[in-house]
Amino acid sequence: MTRALTIALDGMGGDHGPATVIGGADIALIRHPSIRFVIFGNEAVVGPVLAKYPRVASASDFVHTDVAVAMDDKPSQALRRGRKVSSMWRAIDAVKEGRAQAAVSAGNTGALMAMAKVILKTMPNVERPALAAIWPTARGESVALDLGATVGADEHQLVQFAAMGEAFARVLFNLKQPTIGLLNIGEEEVKGTENVKGAAQILRSSHLASQFHGFVEGDDIAKGTVDVVVTDGYTGNIALKTAEGTARLVVDYLRQAMASSLLSRIGYVFARSAFKVLSSKLDPRASNGALFLGLNGLVVKSHGGTDDVGFASAIDVAVEVASADLVAKIEADLDKLKQLGGAGDNEKTKTPESEAVLS
């Protein structure tokens, strides 16, 4: 950490509420001792949990809110009920007011996206925001987007996603020129939808041309063929949930195999350290925390079902991007695209609610 940062936390979000949020904040403070929090939530619910974590309490300001957005609320319902009074709204609004440099919530994704768009607004050259996250690969890590913020995307929106993802990868991985790939059903130029092929054509003539790898397939995500994988929210969310389910299945299979016989249990004793490394690499909590890109502010979405370890990872993402002034870097890249005619027209899709599908 090079400067003090304040992170706004939605204390009521997620399947487990304050226990996960405050516990995650405590872990994050060990990693980032200089950060502060402003926590929003119902005092009767959050207060007793906060009292168990004196380190978090001393590094936080707490703001009482009466309303909490339910995980199954529709975005329109959340906007009506929670507008300006819910813990989720107040956490995002803290970013707009400059009271915090980023907000983190494990709450309802559709509601979070809708509120973030209403409060922070999209950048001038962005039609639709994208949800971007870190994806573990054979080479290390990649950035994948969109993972659920926008269902369907035209060629200009996919190009915008590419520019935003490229800036995100530069910040996270300290790369000068991250490589970019468009997720497709094949590497051949004739394959794919017109929108995907159109996006490829624009990227080849843009300032990102030297970084554009071309089309990548589903197995290229795990291989780490490129640093940034670009797709629409519908396809991206399916790929994400498939990968998470497969990782859990592999871990379950290993546990069953190691407990299947006496010899297997003995073998596990000798290979325990190797299995711990594998389990750590397959643990989705380590890469928890997706960022809404394209907004005039930083909002990180934690998985709703994660625990305190996973929520701490989401705070890590918030600290990283806030420290690196990611919003300014994305704006600079989108300005270059606009000058080349590849950014599209953001006026046609400025609606208050998103088409978020991730839960």
XYZ file of C-alpha atoms in Angstrom:
359
model
C 0.000 0.000 0.000
C 1.321 3.404 -0.971
C -1.558 5.542 0.326
C -4.406 5.235 2.778
C -7.661 4.040 1.227
C -11.205 3.772 2.490
C -13.379 0.898 1.292
C -17.174 1.039 1.679
C -18.760 -2.261 2.726
C -22.361 -3.373 2.333
C -22.658 -5.026 5.733
C -25.971 -6.738 4.953
C -25.147 -8.326 1.588
C -24.663 -12.006 0.799
C -26.043 -15.292 2.053
C -24.325 -14.969 5.438
C -24.503 -11.201 5.981
C -22.339 -9.412 8.577
C -20.486 -12.522 9.755
C -18.836 -12.895 6.362
C -18.391 -9.164 5.715
C -16.827 -8.276 9.071
C -14.778 -11.482 9.204
C -13.455 -10.764 5.712
C -12.609 -7.191 6.673
C -10.578 -8.504 9.605
C -8.522 -10.741 7.295
C -8.069 -7.871 4.822
C -6.693 -5.615 7.559
C -3.905 -8.100 8.216
C -2.896 -7.824 4.551
C -3.515 -4.068 4.266
C -3.048 -2.513 7.713
C -3.426 1.081 6.512
C -6.880 0.800 4.924
C -10.076 1.970 6.587
C -13.683 0.915 6.152
C -17.030 2.608 6.249
C -19.618 -0.077 6.960
C -23.336 0.292 6.221
C -25.996 -1.903 7.807
C -28.590 -2.406 10.502
C -26.956 -1.647 13.844
C -28.942 -4.352 15.666
C -27.567 -6.981 13.266
C -24.074 -5.695 12.458
C -23.211 -4.243 15.878
C -22.872 -7.544 17.791
C -20.680 -9.002 15.045
C -18.512 -5.899 14.856
C -17.975 -6.081 18.617
C -16.240 -9.446 18.131
C -13.663 -7.878 15.799
C -11.988 -4.966 17.619
C -9.425 -4.551 14.847
C -12.200 -3.885 12.321
C -14.135 -1.680 14.730
C -11.118 0.560 15.338
C -10.458 0.904 11.604
C -14.075 1.593 10.624
C -16.874 4.114 10.662
C -20.308 2.550 10.999
C -23.493 3.987 9.454
C -26.891 2.588 10.405
C -29.351 1.756 7.614
C -32.872 0.410 8.018
C -33.189 -1.381 4.663
C -31.298 -4.399 3.307
C -31.665 -5.620 -0.274
C -32.762 -9.258 -0.371
C -30.845 -11.735 -2.519
C -33.994 -12.561 -4.509
C -35.188 -8.981 -5.042
C -35.634 -7.927 -8.643
C -33.478 -4.912 -9.586
C -36.597 -2.765 -10.043
C -37.878 -3.767 -6.580
C -34.510 -3.070 -4.998
C -34.384 0.379 -6.575
C -37.850 1.250 -5.292
C -37.362 -0.134 -1.767
C -33.698 0.594 -1.241
C -33.180 3.839 -3.108
C -31.023 6.092 -0.937
C -31.754 4.162 2.294
C -30.408 0.609 1.868
C -26.950 -0.532 2.947
C -26.129 -1.352 -0.683
C -27.146 2.086 -1.973
C -25.288 3.930 0.773
C -22.080 1.938 0.164
C -22.079 2.839 -3.534
C -23.045 6.427 -2.785
C -20.004 6.709 -0.505
C -17.846 6.200 -3.613
C -19.700 8.913 -5.506
C -19.336 11.323 -2.576
C -15.606 10.604 -2.321
C -15.976 9.185 1.166
C -14.614 5.857 -0.106
C -12.467 4.883 -3.088
C -14.322 1.616 -3.769
C -17.380 -0.300 -2.581
C -17.670 -4.043 -1.957
C -20.911 -6.015 -1.687
C -21.831 -9.701 -1.650
C -25.466 -8.808 -2.264
C -27.904 -9.242 -5.129
C -25.945 -8.753 -8.369
C -28.798 -7.317 -10.422
C -29.647 -4.808 -7.718
C -25.980 -3.895 -7.252
C -25.545 -3.302 -10.976
C -28.747 -1.252 -11.228
C -27.877 0.924 -8.257
C -24.279 1.384 -9.382
C -25.448 2.588 -12.805
C -27.952 5.017 -11.296
C -25.523 6.427 -8.725
C -22.182 6.401 -10.541
C -23.348 6.503 -14.181
C -21.417 4.904 -17.031
C -18.333 6.504 -18.565
C -18.905 8.690 -21.650
C -17.662 6.064 -24.117
C -19.296 3.034 -22.497
C -22.627 1.602 -23.628
C -22.898 -1.157 -21.025
C -20.750 -1.969 -17.982
C -19.058 -5.351 -17.782
C -18.367 -7.655 -14.854
C -14.695 -8.674 -14.860
C -12.925 -11.184 -12.626
C -9.622 -12.978 -12.188
C -9.575 -16.482 -13.694
C -6.963 -19.039 -12.518
C -5.119 -20.624 -15.452
C -2.266 -23.018 -16.195
C -0.011 -19.984 -16.780
C -1.127 -18.099 -13.687
C -4.146 -15.817 -13.969
C -6.214 -14.085 -16.654
C -9.005 -11.510 -16.672
C -12.377 -12.626 -18.032
C -15.343 -10.373 -18.893
C -18.296 -9.992 -19.153
C -19.372 -12.525 -16.527
C -22.984 -11.501 -16.130
C -23.629 -7.758 -16.205
C -24.877 -7.575 -19.809
C -26.866 -10.351 -21.507
C -25.808 -10.186 -25.150
C -23.404 -7.607 -26.564
C -22.940 -6.074 -30.001
C -19.577 -5.645 -31.686
C -18.926 -2.186 -30.246
C -19.740 -3.292 -26.718
C -17.383 -6.275 -27.050
C -14.624 -3.907 -28.170
C -15.316 -1.692 -25.157
C -15.094 -4.769 -22.934
C -11.727 -5.569 -24.507
C -10.377 -2.076 -23.781
C -11.641 -2.136 -20.196
C -10.333 -5.657 -19.588
C -6.940 -4.732 -21.006
C -6.637 -1.821 -18.554
C -7.754 -4.091 -15.692
C -5.103 -6.681 -16.602
C -2.386 -4.020 -16.763
C -3.242 -2.935 -13.228
C -3.648 -6.406 -11.693
C -0.796 -8.229 -13.402
C 1.604 -5.326 -13.999
C 1.745 -6.083 -17.728
C 2.653 -3.449 -20.295
C 0.683 -5.042 -23.127
C -1.757 -7.774 -22.034
C -2.929 -10.052 -24.826
C -6.636 -10.121 -25.708
C -8.810 -12.904 -27.107
C -12.464 -13.057 -28.151
C -14.231 -16.190 -26.918
C -15.639 -18.063 -29.900
C -16.676 -21.536 -31.049
C -13.490 -21.871 -33.085
C -10.302 -20.068 -34.027
C -11.193 -19.872 -37.725
C -12.191 -16.458 -39.078
C -15.414 -17.766 -40.602
C -16.794 -19.077 -37.303
C -18.848 -17.232 -34.720
C -21.657 -14.686 -34.628
C -21.592 -11.513 -36.679
C -21.061 -9.477 -33.515
C -17.976 -11.482 -32.533
C -16.537 -11.316 -36.053
C -17.302 -7.591 -36.222
C -15.556 -6.973 -32.907
C -12.481 -8.818 -34.184
C -12.371 -6.613 -37.264
C -12.544 -3.446 -35.158
C -9.843 -4.638 -32.762
C -7.484 -5.457 -35.631
C -7.630 -1.832 -36.770
C -7.498 -0.278 -33.285
C -4.635 0.749 -31.021
C -4.977 -2.713 -29.444
C -4.201 -4.525 -32.708
C -0.733 -5.684 -31.622
C -2.228 -7.188 -28.445
C -5.194 -8.871 -30.110
C -4.540 -12.618 -30.304
C -7.732 -13.375 -32.220
C -10.401 -15.926 -31.351
C -9.985 -18.303 -28.408
C -12.052 -21.344 -27.499
C -13.381 -22.532 -24.144
C -10.354 -24.664 -23.325
C -8.064 -21.677 -23.950
C -9.448 -19.989 -20.829
C -7.930 -22.613 -18.519
C -4.761 -22.797 -20.608
C -4.156 -19.081 -20.141
C -3.701 -18.566 -23.879
C -4.416 -14.842 -23.468
C -4.358 -12.396 -20.570
C -7.869 -11.055 -21.273
C -10.807 -13.197 -22.404
C -13.718 -11.191 -23.815
C -17.288 -12.410 -24.239
C -20.863 -11.354 -23.517
C -22.462 -11.742 -20.085
C -24.653 -14.701 -20.994
C -21.807 -16.876 -22.270
C -19.375 -15.601 -19.662
C -21.619 -16.413 -16.718
C -22.226 -19.955 -17.989
C -18.471 -20.454 -18.427
C -17.803 -19.128 -14.922
C -20.369 -21.330 -13.197
C -19.194 -24.355 -15.197
C -15.589 -23.773 -14.124
C -16.548 -23.306 -10.460
C -18.637 -26.486 -10.496
C -15.871 -28.470 -12.170
C -13.319 -27.298 -9.601
C -15.564 -28.400 -6.743
C -16.167 -31.744 -8.462
C -12.425 -32.405 -8.842
C -11.823 -31.627 -5.160
C -14.695 -33.911 -4.121
C -13.379 -36.727 -6.325
C -9.926 -36.396 -4.755
C -11.340 -36.518 -1.234
C -13.379 -39.614 -2.044
C -10.401 -41.310 -3.689
C -8.088 -40.565 -0.746
C -10.589 -42.037 1.719
C -11.522 -45.090 -0.357
C -9.041 -47.542 1.195
C -6.340 -47.909 3.818
C -3.597 -47.669 1.177
C -5.166 -44.489 -0.211
C -5.228 -42.924 3.245
C -1.600 -43.873 3.798
C -0.705 -42.416 0.405
C -2.453 -39.201 1.308
C -0.247 -38.813 4.385
C 2.862 -38.766 2.173
C 1.305 -36.553 -0.515
C -0.550 -34.216 1.851
C 1.469 -31.116 0.970
C 0.908 -31.641 -2.764
C -2.832 -32.045 -2.244
C -2.937 -28.863 -0.170
C -1.302 -26.951 -3.024
C -3.796 -28.389 -5.508
C -6.740 -27.610 -3.238
C -5.504 -24.045 -2.840
C -5.254 -23.561 -6.603
C -8.782 -24.903 -7.103
C -10.264 -22.825 -4.262
C -12.651 -20.240 -5.820
C -12.319 -18.069 -2.721
C -8.798 -17.091 -3.754
C -10.077 -15.403 -6.924
C -13.354 -14.075 -5.505
C -14.243 -10.501 -6.379
C -15.597 -9.310 -9.729
C -15.341 -5.652 -10.697
C -17.971 -3.652 -12.565
C -15.990 -1.947 -15.323
C -17.206 1.111 -17.212
C -18.638 3.074 -14.291
C -17.453 6.400 -12.898
C -16.341 4.658 -9.738
C -15.244 1.277 -8.415
C -17.720 -1.378 -7.257
C -16.620 -4.950 -6.488
C -19.088 -7.842 -6.403
C -18.270 -10.684 -4.029
C -19.907 -14.058 -4.554
C -23.021 -14.179 -2.391
C -22.246 -17.602 -0.950
C -18.603 -17.028 -0.047
C -17.116 -17.050 3.444
C -14.861 -14.529 5.200
C -11.776 -15.756 3.314
C -13.492 -15.204 -0.017
C -14.830 -11.800 1.008
C -11.310 -10.757 2.007
C -10.219 -11.598 -1.550
C -12.916 -9.260 -2.886
C -11.573 -6.495 -0.648
C -8.093 -7.252 -2.025
C -9.393 -6.542 -5.540
C -10.937 -3.261 -4.369
C -7.685 -2.155 -2.749
C -5.639 -3.096 -5.819
C -7.741 -1.226 -8.384
C -8.312 1.798 -6.155
C -4.571 2.136 -5.536
C -3.870 2.035 -9.278
C -6.471 4.638 -10.339
C -8.086 2.143 -12.721
C -10.982 4.403 -13.740
C -8.614 6.972 -15.260
C -6.720 4.276 -17.173
C -9.948 2.873 -18.639
C -11.106 6.351 -19.672
C -7.812 6.929 -21.507
C -8.123 3.645 -23.432
C -11.743 4.306 -24.376
C -10.843 7.776 -25.617
C -8.358 6.179 -28.011
C -11.054 3.828 -29.288
C -13.486 6.706 -29.743
C -10.979 8.584 -31.874
C -10.698 5.506 -34.100
C -14.473 5.068 -34.334
C -14.550 1.797 -32.401
C -16.235 2.844 -29.172
C -19.804 2.994 -30.440
C -22.576 5.248 -29.157
C -23.386 4.928 -25.477
C -26.556 7.001 -25.610
C -28.706 4.258 -27.098
C -28.426 1.941 -24.101
C -28.333 4.212 -21.066
C -31.048 2.588 -18.934
C -31.285 2.646 -15.133
C -31.269 -1.104 -14.696
C -28.881 -3.749 -15.931
C -29.623 -7.106 -17.449
C -27.482 -8.836 -14.840
C -27.785 -12.598 -14.712
C -25.153 -13.541 -12.140
C -26.479 -14.447 -8.692
